[in-house]
Amino acid sequence: MMSPAVTAELRAMTRLGAPLVVGQLLLFGTNVIDTLLAGHLGPLVLGAVAIGSSVWILPLMALQGVMFAVPTSVAHLVGAGRRGEVGALFRQALFLAVGMGLAVLLGLRLGAEPAVALLGLAPDVTREAVAFIRAIALGAPALAVFMVCRGLSDGLSLTRPAMWFGALGLLVLLPLGYVLMYGAFGLPALGALGSGLASALQLWIGAGCFAVYISVHPSYRGIGAVPGWRWPDRTAILGLLALGVPMAATIVLEAGLFSFAAFAIGRFGATAVAAHQIALNVAGLTFMVPLGLSGAITVRVGQAIGAGRPSAAHLAGMVGIGMALAVQLVAAVAMLSVPGLIAALYSSDPAVQAATVSLLGVAGLFQLSDGMQVAANGALRGMKDARVPVVITLLAYWGLGLPIGLALAFWAGLQAWGMWVGLLVGLSAAAVLLTWRFRREVLAAAQRAARVAA
C-alpha cells in the first residue's frame, strides 16, 4: 500500500510527464518520416540522409543539453516564489539560443564537407550528405529558440504546449518533405537537399508559433516579460552556460558512445551493422518514454529545491526513477519475449533477423539501466548538480563500458554482441552511480535543512 505522499507525487509526475513523453515520441516520429521519404528515393538519398543526420545529431544534442539549464532555472525560481524574475531569465536565454544557433549554423555550413569527407564515402553520397547538412543547418537558430520556449513552459509546469507544437511539426514535415524531396507544384525534386530544407522550415515554423503562443497566452502572464529591448546580460548568460554546458557534455558523452559503437561494429560486415541499427532503433523508441519523464523529474525536483524542501525533492526524484524503471520493465519484457517478431518487422533477411534477436536480448536487459540513468540525470539537473554527472558518465561509458565492449567484440571474438554487452555494462554503472549521487546530495540537503529548522 503506497503512502498518500507517494500517490500524490505519482499523480503529479504523470500529469506533468505524459505530455513530455508524447512530445519525445513525436520528435522521434520526425526521424521516421525523414527515413520513409528518403527510402523511396533509393539508396543514394537514404544513405545521404542517414549520414547527414548522424552529423547533425551531435550539435543538436549539444544545443538541447545547454538549453536544459532553462527549465531547471525556471523551476527553481518558481519554487522559490520568484515567478516575476522568470521573464528576465527567458530573455537572456533567447540571446544565448540565437548566438549558439548561429554558431552551429556557421560551423555546419563551413565544416560539413570536410567532416563528411573523413568518412571516405563515395563522391555522390558525400555530395548529397553535405547538401542535406548545409540545408538542415539553416534551422539551427530556430531549434535553439524552440528549446528555450519549451524550457520556459516546462519549468512553469506547462508541458502541453511543447506536445502541441511537436505534433504541428510532424504534420508540417510530411507535406513539406514530399514536395521538396519528390518535386511538386512546379518545384524540382531536390532529394536529400529537399529533406534538409523541409526539416529547417519545419523548425522555423514550430519556433515561430511557439514564440507567438508564449507572447499572447494568459498562462505566461506574471513572469516579468516586460516588452521592450533589453541588452544581453553577461552574468546571466554565463550562469546559464555554467549550468548548461556540463549537461550538454553528459548527453554528448552518451551519444558519442553509441556512435563509436556503430563505427566499431561496422568492421564486422553489413549483417552486423543492419542488426545494430534495428536494435538501436527499437531501443531508441522505448527510450523516448523515460527521456520525456526525466524532464518532469527535473521540474518537480527543481521546484522543490527552489522552495527549500529537499525532502520533497527526494520523494519526487525517487518516484520518478521508480516510474522510469516500471515503464522500461514493460519494454524489457517485450524485447526478451518476442525478439523474433520485432526483428521480422524490420527485415526479411534470416541472417539479419538472427543477429537482431541476439542484440535485442542485450537491449532488453539494459532497458532498466537506460531508464534509471536518464531519470537520475533528470533529478540531478533539478538540483543544478551538473559537473559530477559528467565525470560519472565519462568513467562509466568511456572508462568502463567502451573498453569492455571492444575487448569482448575484438579480443574475445563476440563481435556486435560483445560490443552491446559493453554498452550494458556502461549504462548499468552510470545508472547506479547517478542514482547514488542524487540520493547522497538530496539527503544531505535535507539534513542541513533539518539542522537549520532546529
CSV table of C-alpha atoms in Angstrom, one decimal:
chain,number,residue,atom,x,y,z
A,1,MET,CA,0.0,0.0,0.0
A,2,MET,CA,1.5,3.3,-1.1
A,3,SER,CA,1.5,6.3,1.2
A,4,PRO,CA,-0.6,9.3,0.3
A,5,ALA,CA,2.5,11.4,-0.4
A,6,VAL,CA,3.8,8.8,-2.9
A,7,THR,CA,0.4,8.5,-4.5
A,8,ALA,CA,0.1,12.3,-4.8
A,9,GLU,CA,3.6,12.5,-6.3
A,10,LEU,CA,2.8,9.8,-8.8
A,11,ARG,CA,-0.3,11.7,-10.0
A,12,ALA,CA,1.6,15.0,-10.2
A,13,MET,CA,4.5,13.3,-12.1
A,14,THR,CA,2.1,11.6,-14.5
A,15,ARG,CA,0.2,14.8,-15.2
A,16,LEU,CA,3.4,16.7,-15.9
A,17,GLY,CA,5.3,14.0,-17.7
A,18,ALA,CA,2.7,12.5,-20.0
A,19,PRO,CA,2.8,15.4,-22.5
A,20,LEU,CA,6.6,15.4,-22.4
A,21,VAL,CA,6.6,11.7,-23.2
A,22,VAL,CA,4.2,12.3,-26.1
A,23,GLY,CA,6.4,15.2,-27.3
A,24,GLN,CA,9.5,13.0,-27.3
A,25,LEU,CA,7.7,10.3,-29.3
A,26,LEU,CA,6.6,12.9,-31.8
A,27,LEU,CA,10.1,14.1,-32.1
A,28,PHE,CA,11.2,10.6,-32.8
A,29,GLY,CA,8.5,10.4,-35.4
A,30,THR,CA,10.2,13.2,-37.5
A,31,ASN,CA,13.2,10.9,-37.9
A,32,VAL,CA,10.8,8.1,-39.1
A,33,ILE,CA,9.2,10.4,-41.6
A,34,ASP,CA,12.7,11.5,-42.9
A,35,THR,CA,13.7,7.9,-43.3
A,36,LEU,CA,10.5,6.8,-45.0
A,37,LEU,CA,10.5,9.6,-47.5
A,38,ALA,CA,14.2,9.1,-48.3
A,39,GLY,CA,13.9,5.4,-48.5
A,40,HIS,CA,11.5,5.6,-51.5
A,41,LEU,CA,14.0,7.7,-53.4
A,42,GLY,CA,16.7,5.0,-53.4
A,43,PRO,CA,19.8,4.0,-51.5
A,44,LEU,CA,21.7,7.1,-52.5
A,45,VAL,CA,19.3,9.6,-50.9
A,46,LEU,CA,18.6,7.3,-47.9
A,47,GLY,CA,22.3,6.8,-47.3
A,48,ALA,CA,22.9,10.6,-47.6
A,49,VAL,CA,20.1,11.4,-45.2
A,50,ALA,CA,21.3,8.8,-42.7
A,51,ILE,CA,24.9,10.1,-42.8
A,52,GLY,CA,23.8,13.7,-42.7
A,53,SER,CA,21.5,13.0,-39.7
A,54,SER,CA,24.4,11.3,-37.8
A,55,VAL,CA,26.5,14.5,-38.3
A,56,TRP,CA,23.6,16.8,-37.4
A,57,ILE,CA,22.6,14.9,-34.2
A,58,LEU,CA,25.7,15.9,-32.2
A,59,PRO,CA,25.3,19.7,-32.4
A,60,LEU,CA,21.5,19.1,-32.0
A,61,MET,CA,22.1,17.3,-28.7
A,62,ALA,CA,24.7,19.8,-27.6
A,63,LEU,CA,22.1,22.6,-28.1
A,64,GLN,CA,19.5,20.6,-26.2
A,65,GLY,CA,21.9,19.9,-23.4
A,66,VAL,CA,22.8,23.6,-22.9
A,67,MET,CA,19.2,24.6,-23.0
A,68,PHE,CA,18.4,22.1,-20.2
A,69,ALA,CA,19.6,25.0,-18.0
A,70,VAL,CA,16.4,26.9,-18.8
A,71,PRO,CA,13.7,24.6,-17.3
A,72,THR,CA,16.0,23.9,-14.3
A,73,SER,CA,16.5,27.6,-13.6
A,74,VAL,CA,12.8,28.4,-14.2
A,75,ALA,CA,11.7,25.7,-11.9
A,76,HIS,CA,14.0,26.9,-9.1
A,77,LEU,CA,12.6,30.5,-9.5
A,78,VAL,CA,9.0,29.3,-9.4
A,79,GLY,CA,9.6,27.1,-6.4
A,80,ALA,CA,11.2,30.0,-4.6
A,81,GLY,CA,8.2,32.2,-5.3
A,82,ARG,CA,10.2,34.4,-7.7
A,83,ARG,CA,7.9,33.9,-10.7
A,84,GLY,CA,8.3,37.6,-11.6
A,85,GLU,CA,12.0,37.1,-12.4
A,86,VAL,CA,11.4,34.3,-15.0
A,87,GLY,CA,10.9,36.7,-17.9
A,88,ALA,CA,14.3,38.3,-17.5
A,89,LEU,CA,15.9,34.9,-17.5
A,90,PHE,CA,13.9,33.9,-20.5
A,91,ARG,CA,15.1,36.9,-22.5
A,92,GLN,CA,18.8,36.2,-21.7
A,93,ALA,CA,18.2,32.5,-22.6
A,94,LEU,CA,16.9,33.7,-26.0
A,95,PHE,CA,20.1,35.7,-26.6
A,96,LEU,CA,22.2,32.6,-25.8
A,97,ALA,CA,20.0,30.5,-28.0
A,98,VAL,CA,20.3,32.7,-31.0
A,99,GLY,CA,24.0,33.1,-30.6
A,100,MET,CA,24.6,29.3,-30.2
A,101,GLY,CA,22.2,28.6,-33.1
A,102,LEU,CA,24.1,30.9,-35.4
A,103,ALA,CA,27.4,29.4,-34.4
A,104,VAL,CA,26.0,25.9,-35.2
A,105,LEU,CA,24.7,27.2,-38.5
A,106,LEU,CA,28.0,28.7,-39.5
A,107,GLY,CA,30.0,25.7,-38.2
A,108,LEU,CA,27.9,23.2,-40.2
A,109,ARG,CA,27.8,25.3,-43.3
A,110,LEU,CA,31.6,25.6,-43.4
A,111,GLY,CA,32.5,22.2,-41.8
A,112,ALA,CA,30.0,19.8,-43.4
A,113,GLU,CA,32.2,18.9,-46.4
A,114,PRO,CA,35.5,18.2,-44.5
A,115,ALA,CA,33.6,16.3,-41.8
A,116,VAL,CA,31.8,14.0,-44.3
A,117,ALA,CA,35.0,13.6,-46.4
A,118,LEU,CA,36.7,12.0,-43.4
A,119,LEU,CA,34.2,9.1,-43.6
A,120,GLY,CA,35.6,8.1,-47.0
A,121,LEU,CA,32.3,7.7,-48.7
A,122,ALA,CA,31.5,7.5,-52.4
A,123,PRO,CA,31.6,11.0,-54.1
A,124,ASP,CA,27.9,11.0,-54.9
A,125,VAL,CA,26.9,10.1,-51.3
A,126,THR,CA,29.3,12.7,-49.9
A,127,ARG,CA,27.8,15.4,-52.2
A,128,GLU,CA,24.2,14.6,-51.2
A,129,ALA,CA,25.0,14.3,-47.5
A,130,VAL,CA,26.8,17.7,-47.5
A,131,ALA,CA,23.8,19.2,-49.2
A,132,PHE,CA,21.5,17.8,-46.5
A,133,ILE,CA,23.7,19.0,-43.6
A,134,ARG,CA,24.0,22.5,-45.0
A,135,ALA,CA,20.3,22.8,-45.6
A,136,ILE,CA,19.2,21.5,-42.2
A,137,ALA,CA,21.7,23.7,-40.5
A,138,LEU,CA,19.6,26.7,-41.6
A,139,GLY,CA,17.1,25.6,-38.9
A,140,ALA,CA,19.7,25.6,-36.0
A,141,PRO,CA,18.8,29.0,-34.6
A,142,ALA,CA,15.1,28.1,-34.7
A,143,LEU,CA,15.8,24.8,-33.0
A,144,ALA,CA,17.6,26.7,-30.2
A,145,VAL,CA,14.8,29.2,-29.8
A,146,PHE,CA,12.2,26.4,-29.7
A,147,MET,CA,14.1,24.7,-26.9
A,148,VAL,CA,14.2,27.9,-24.9
A,149,CYS,CA,10.4,28.3,-25.3
A,150,ARG,CA,10.0,24.7,-24.3
A,151,GLY,CA,12.3,25.1,-21.3
A,152,LEU,CA,10.3,28.1,-20.1
A,153,SER,CA,7.0,26.2,-20.5
A,154,ASP,CA,8.3,23.0,-18.8
A,155,GLY,CA,9.8,25.0,-15.9
A,156,LEU,CA,6.4,26.6,-15.4
A,157,SER,CA,4.8,23.1,-15.4
A,158,LEU,CA,3.1,23.9,-18.7
A,159,THR,CA,4.1,20.8,-20.6
A,160,ARG,CA,1.3,20.5,-23.1
A,161,PRO,CA,2.4,23.4,-25.5
A,162,ALA,CA,5.6,21.5,-26.4
A,163,MET,CA,3.5,18.5,-27.2
A,164,TRP,CA,1.1,20.5,-29.4
A,165,PHE,CA,3.9,22.2,-31.3
A,166,GLY,CA,5.7,18.9,-31.7
A,167,ALA,CA,2.6,17.5,-33.3
A,168,LEU,CA,2.4,20.5,-35.5
A,169,GLY,CA,6.0,19.9,-36.6
A,170,LEU,CA,5.2,16.3,-37.5
A,171,LEU,CA,2.1,17.4,-39.6
A,172,VAL,CA,4.1,20.1,-41.4
A,173,LEU,CA,7.2,17.9,-42.1
A,174,LEU,CA,5.3,15.3,-44.1
A,175,PRO,CA,3.9,17.5,-46.9
A,176,LEU,CA,7.0,19.8,-46.9
A,177,GLY,CA,9.3,16.8,-47.2
A,178,TYR,CA,7.3,15.3,-50.0
A,179,VAL,CA,7.1,18.5,-52.0
A,180,LEU,CA,10.8,19.4,-51.7
A,181,MET,CA,12.2,15.9,-52.0
A,182,TYR,CA,10.0,14.5,-54.8
A,183,GLY,CA,9.1,17.7,-56.6
A,184,ALA,CA,5.5,19.1,-56.8
A,185,PHE,CA,3.7,22.3,-57.7
A,186,GLY,CA,6.4,23.1,-60.3
A,187,LEU,CA,9.3,22.7,-57.9
A,188,PRO,CA,12.2,20.4,-58.8
A,189,ALA,CA,12.9,17.2,-56.9
A,190,LEU,CA,15.7,18.0,-54.5
A,191,GLY,CA,16.3,14.6,-52.8
A,192,ALA,CA,18.5,14.9,-49.8
A,193,LEU,CA,18.7,18.7,-50.1
A,194,GLY,CA,14.9,18.8,-50.0
A,195,SER,CA,14.9,16.7,-46.9
A,196,GLY,CA,17.2,19.1,-45.1
A,197,LEU,CA,15.3,22.2,-46.3
A,198,ALA,CA,12.0,20.7,-45.2
A,199,SER,CA,13.4,20.0,-41.7
A,200,ALA,CA,14.8,23.5,-41.4
A,201,LEU,CA,11.5,25.1,-42.5
A,202,GLN,CA,9.6,22.9,-40.0
A,203,LEU,CA,11.9,24.1,-37.2
A,204,TRP,CA,11.3,27.7,-38.1
A,205,ILE,CA,7.5,27.2,-38.2
A,206,GLY,CA,7.5,25.5,-34.9
A,207,ALA,CA,9.7,28.1,-33.2
A,208,GLY,CA,7.7,31.0,-34.6
A,209,CYS,CA,4.4,29.5,-33.5
A,210,PHE,CA,5.7,28.7,-30.0
A,211,ALA,CA,7.1,32.2,-29.5
A,212,VAL,CA,3.8,33.8,-30.6
A,213,TYR,CA,1.9,31.4,-28.3
A,214,ILE,CA,4.0,32.5,-25.3
A,215,SER,CA,3.5,36.2,-26.1
A,216,VAL,CA,-0.3,36.0,-26.1
A,217,HIS,CA,-1.4,33.2,-23.9
A,218,PRO,CA,-2.5,34.2,-20.4
A,219,SER,CA,-0.7,31.3,-18.7
A,220,TYR,CA,2.6,33.2,-19.2
A,221,ARG,CA,1.4,36.4,-17.5
A,222,GLY,CA,3.2,37.4,-14.3
A,223,ILE,CA,6.6,36.2,-15.3
A,224,GLY,CA,8.1,39.7,-15.7
A,225,ALA,CA,8.2,39.6,-19.5
A,226,VAL,CA,8.1,43.4,-19.9
A,227,PRO,CA,8.0,44.4,-23.6
A,228,GLY,CA,10.9,46.3,-24.9
A,229,TRP,CA,14.6,45.9,-25.7
A,230,ARG,CA,17.0,44.6,-23.1
A,231,TRP,CA,20.7,44.2,-23.7
A,232,PRO,CA,22.3,40.8,-23.2
A,233,ASP,CA,23.4,40.3,-19.5
A,234,ARG,CA,26.9,38.8,-19.4
A,235,THR,CA,26.4,37.4,-15.9
A,236,ALA,CA,23.1,35.8,-16.6
A,237,ILE,CA,24.3,34.2,-19.8
A,238,LEU,CA,27.5,32.9,-18.2
A,239,GLY,CA,25.3,31.5,-15.4
A,240,LEU,CA,23.2,29.6,-18.0
A,241,LEU,CA,26.3,28.3,-19.7
A,242,ALA,CA,27.9,27.2,-16.4
A,243,LEU,CA,24.9,25.0,-15.8
A,244,GLY,CA,24.1,24.0,-19.3
A,245,VAL,CA,27.5,23.1,-20.7
A,246,PRO,CA,28.1,20.2,-18.3
A,247,MET,CA,24.5,19.0,-19.0
A,248,ALA,CA,25.3,19.0,-22.7
A,249,ALA,CA,28.6,17.2,-22.1
A,250,THR,CA,26.7,14.4,-20.3
A,251,ILE,CA,24.4,13.9,-23.3
A,252,VAL,CA,27.1,14.1,-25.9
A,253,LEU,CA,29.2,11.5,-24.0
A,254,GLU,CA,26.3,9.0,-24.2
A,255,ALA,CA,25.5,9.8,-27.8
A,256,GLY,CA,29.2,9.5,-28.7
A,257,LEU,CA,29.4,6.1,-27.1
A,258,PHE,CA,26.7,4.7,-29.3
A,259,SER,CA,28.2,6.4,-32.4
A,260,PHE,CA,31.6,4.9,-31.6
A,261,ALA,CA,30.0,1.5,-31.1
A,262,ALA,CA,28.4,1.8,-34.6
A,263,PHE,CA,31.7,2.5,-36.2
A,264,ALA,CA,33.3,-0.5,-34.4
A,265,ILE,CA,30.5,-2.8,-35.4
A,266,GLY,CA,30.9,-1.7,-39.0
A,267,ARG,CA,34.1,-3.8,-39.0
A,268,PHE,CA,32.0,-6.9,-38.8
A,269,GLY,CA,30.1,-6.5,-42.0
A,270,ALA,CA,26.7,-5.5,-43.4
A,271,THR,CA,24.6,-8.0,-41.4
A,272,ALA,CA,26.1,-6.9,-38.1
A,273,VAL,CA,25.5,-3.2,-39.0
A,274,ALA,CA,21.9,-3.9,-40.0
A,275,ALA,CA,21.2,-5.7,-36.8
A,276,HIS,CA,22.8,-3.0,-34.8
A,277,GLN,CA,20.7,-0.3,-36.5
A,278,ILE,CA,17.5,-2.2,-36.0
A,279,ALA,CA,18.2,-3.0,-32.3
A,280,LEU,CA,19.2,0.6,-31.7
A,281,ASN,CA,16.1,1.9,-33.4
A,282,VAL,CA,13.9,-0.2,-31.1
A,283,ALA,CA,15.8,0.8,-28.0
A,284,GLY,CA,15.7,4.4,-29.1
A,285,LEU,CA,11.9,4.3,-29.5
A,286,THR,CA,11.4,2.9,-26.0
A,287,PHE,CA,14.0,5.3,-24.6
A,288,MET,CA,11.7,8.2,-25.5
A,289,VAL,CA,9.4,7.4,-22.6
A,290,PRO,CA,11.9,7.7,-19.7
A,291,LEU,CA,13.6,10.6,-21.6
A,292,GLY,CA,10.3,12.6,-21.6
A,293,LEU,CA,9.7,11.6,-18.0
A,294,SER,CA,13.1,12.9,-17.0
A,295,GLY,CA,12.0,16.4,-18.0
A,296,ALA,CA,9.1,16.1,-15.5
A,297,ILE,CA,11.5,14.9,-12.8
A,298,THR,CA,13.8,17.9,-13.4
A,299,VAL,CA,10.9,20.3,-12.9
A,300,ARG,CA,9.4,18.6,-9.8
A,301,VAL,CA,12.8,18.3,-8.1
A,302,GLY,CA,13.8,21.8,-9.2
A,303,GLN,CA,10.6,23.4,-7.8
A,304,ALA,CA,11.0,21.5,-4.5
A,305,ILE,CA,14.7,22.6,-4.2
A,306,GLY,CA,13.8,26.2,-5.1
A,307,ALA,CA,11.1,26.1,-2.3
A,308,GLY,CA,13.6,24.9,0.2
A,309,ARG,CA,12.0,21.5,0.5
A,310,PRO,CA,14.8,18.9,-0.1
A,311,SER,CA,12.7,16.1,1.4
A,312,ALA,CA,10.0,16.7,-1.3
A,313,ALA,CA,12.8,16.8,-3.9
A,314,HIS,CA,14.0,13.4,-2.7
A,315,LEU,CA,10.4,12.0,-2.9
A,316,ALA,CA,10.0,13.4,-6.4
A,317,GLY,CA,13.3,12.1,-7.7
A,318,MET,CA,12.8,8.6,-6.3
A,319,VAL,CA,9.2,8.3,-7.5
A,320,GLY,CA,10.3,9.5,-11.0
A,321,ILE,CA,13.2,6.9,-11.1
A,322,GLY,CA,10.7,4.2,-10.0
A,323,MET,CA,8.3,5.2,-12.7
A,324,ALA,CA,11.1,5.1,-15.3
A,325,LEU,CA,12.1,1.6,-14.1
A,326,ALA,CA,8.4,0.5,-14.3
A,327,VAL,CA,7.9,1.6,-17.9
A,328,GLN,CA,11.2,0.2,-19.0
A,329,LEU,CA,10.4,-3.1,-17.4
A,330,VAL,CA,7.5,-3.4,-19.9
A,331,ALA,CA,9.9,-2.7,-22.8
A,332,ALA,CA,12.4,-5.2,-21.5
A,333,VAL,CA,9.7,-7.9,-21.2
A,334,ALA,CA,8.6,-7.2,-24.8
A,335,MET,CA,12.2,-7.4,-26.2
A,336,LEU,CA,13.0,-10.6,-24.3
A,337,SER,CA,9.7,-12.3,-25.0
A,338,VAL,CA,9.2,-11.7,-28.7
A,339,PRO,CA,12.5,-10.6,-30.2
A,340,GLY,CA,11.9,-12.6,-33.4
A,341,LEU,CA,8.7,-10.9,-34.1
A,342,ILE,CA,10.3,-7.5,-33.6
A,343,ALA,CA,13.2,-8.4,-35.9
A,344,ALA,CA,10.8,-9.6,-38.6
A,345,LEU,CA,9.1,-6.2,-38.6
A,346,TYR,CA,12.3,-4.6,-39.7
A,347,SER,CA,13.9,-7.2,-42.0
A,348,SER,CA,13.0,-10.3,-44.0
A,349,ASP,CA,16.7,-11.5,-44.2
A,350,PRO,CA,17.1,-14.6,-41.9
A,351,ALA,CA,20.7,-13.7,-41.1
A,352,VAL,CA,19.8,-10.1,-40.1
A,353,GLN,CA,16.9,-11.4,-38.1
A,354,ALA,CA,19.1,-13.8,-36.2
A,355,ALA,CA,21.7,-11.2,-35.4
A,356,THR,CA,19.0,-8.7,-34.3
A,357,VAL,CA,17.4,-11.3,-32.0
A,358,SER,CA,20.8,-11.7,-30.2
A,359,LEU,CA,21.2,-7.9,-29.8
A,360,LEU,CA,17.6,-7.4,-28.6
A,361,GLY,CA,18.4,-9.9,-25.8
A,362,VAL,CA,21.1,-7.5,-24.5
A,363,ALA,CA,18.9,-4.4,-25.3
A,364,GLY,CA,16.1,-5.9,-23.2
A,365,LEU,CA,18.5,-6.1,-20.2
A,366,PHE,CA,19.8,-2.6,-20.5
A,367,GLN,CA,16.3,-1.1,-20.7
A,368,LEU,CA,16.2,-0.9,-16.9
A,369,SER,CA,19.7,0.7,-16.7
A,370,ASP,CA,18.9,3.2,-19.5
A,371,GLY,CA,15.7,4.3,-17.9
A,372,MET,CA,17.3,4.6,-14.5
A,373,GLN,CA,20.3,6.6,-15.6
A,374,VAL,CA,18.2,9.1,-17.6
A,375,ALA,CA,15.8,9.6,-14.7
A,376,ALA,CA,18.6,10.0,-12.2
A,377,ASN,CA,20.2,12.5,-14.6
A,378,GLY,CA,16.9,14.4,-14.7
A,379,ALA,CA,16.8,14.5,-10.9
A,380,LEU,CA,20.3,15.8,-10.7
A,381,ARG,CA,19.5,18.5,-13.2
A,382,GLY,CA,16.7,19.6,-10.9
A,383,MET,CA,19.3,20.1,-8.2
A,384,LYS,CA,21.6,22.0,-10.5
A,385,ASP,CA,24.1,19.3,-10.0
A,386,ALA,CA,25.7,19.1,-13.4
A,387,ARG,CA,29.5,18.7,-13.1
A,388,VAL,CA,29.9,15.5,-11.2
A,389,PRO,CA,27.5,13.7,-13.5
A,390,VAL,CA,29.9,14.5,-16.4
A,391,VAL,CA,32.7,12.7,-14.5
A,392,ILE,CA,30.4,9.8,-13.7
A,393,THR,CA,29.2,9.3,-17.3
A,394,LEU,CA,32.8,9.7,-18.7
A,395,LEU,CA,34.1,7.0,-16.4
A,396,ALA,CA,31.0,4.7,-16.8
A,397,TYR,CA,30.7,4.9,-20.6
A,398,TRP,CA,34.2,5.6,-21.8
A,399,GLY,CA,36.3,4.3,-19.0
A,400,LEU,CA,34.3,1.1,-18.4
A,401,GLY,CA,31.7,0.3,-21.0
A,402,LEU,CA,33.7,1.0,-24.1
A,403,PRO,CA,36.9,-0.9,-23.2
A,404,ILE,CA,34.8,-3.9,-22.1
A,405,GLY,CA,32.8,-3.8,-25.3
A,406,LEU,CA,35.9,-3.5,-27.5
A,407,ALA,CA,37.6,-6.4,-25.6
A,408,LEU,CA,34.6,-8.7,-26.0
A,409,ALA,CA,34.0,-7.7,-29.6
A,410,PHE,CA,37.5,-8.0,-30.9
A,411,TRP,CA,39.7,-9.9,-28.4
A,412,ALA,CA,37.0,-12.4,-27.3
A,413,GLY,CA,35.6,-12.6,-30.8
A,414,LEU,CA,32.0,-11.9,-29.8
A,415,GLN,CA,31.7,-9.1,-32.4
A,416,ALA,CA,28.5,-7.0,-32.2
A,417,TRP,CA,27.0,-8.9,-29.3
A,418,GLY,CA,30.2,-8.3,-27.3
A,419,MET,CA,30.0,-4.5,-28.1
A,420,TRP,CA,26.4,-4.4,-26.8
A,421,VAL,CA,27.4,-6.2,-23.6
A,422,GLY,CA,29.9,-3.3,-23.1
A,423,LEU,CA,27.0,-0.8,-23.6
A,424,LEU,CA,25.0,-2.7,-21.0
A,425,VAL,CA,27.9,-2.5,-18.5
A,426,GLY,CA,28.4,1.2,-19.1
A,427,LEU,CA,24.8,2.1,-18.8
A,428,SER,CA,24.4,0.0,-15.7
A,429,ALA,CA,27.4,1.6,-14.0
A,430,ALA,CA,26.0,5.1,-14.8
A,431,ALA,CA,22.6,4.2,-13.5
A,432,VAL,CA,23.9,3.0,-10.2
A,433,LEU,CA,26.3,5.9,-9.7
A,434,LEU,CA,24.0,8.7,-10.8
A,435,THR,CA,21.2,7.4,-8.5
A,436,TRP,CA,23.7,7.1,-5.7
A,437,ARG,CA,24.8,10.7,-6.3
A,438,PHE,CA,21.2,12.0,-6.3
A,439,ARG,CA,20.3,10.3,-3.0
A,440,ARG,CA,23.5,11.4,-1.4
A,441,GLU,CA,23.1,15.0,-2.3
A,442,VAL,CA,19.4,15.4,-1.7
A,443,LEU,CA,19.5,13.6,1.7
A,444,ALA,CA,22.5,15.8,2.7
A,445,ALA,CA,20.4,18.8,1.8
A,446,ALA,CA,17.5,17.5,3.8
A,447,GLN,CA,19.8,17.0,6.8
A,448,ARG,CA,21.1,20.6,6.5
A,449,ALA,CA,17.6,21.9,6.3
A,450,ALA,CA,16.6,20.0,9.4
A,451,ARG,CA,19.5,21.4,11.4
A,452,VAL,CA,18.6,24.9,10.3
A,453,ALA,CA,15.0,24.4,11.3
A,454,ALA,CA,16.0,23.0,14.7
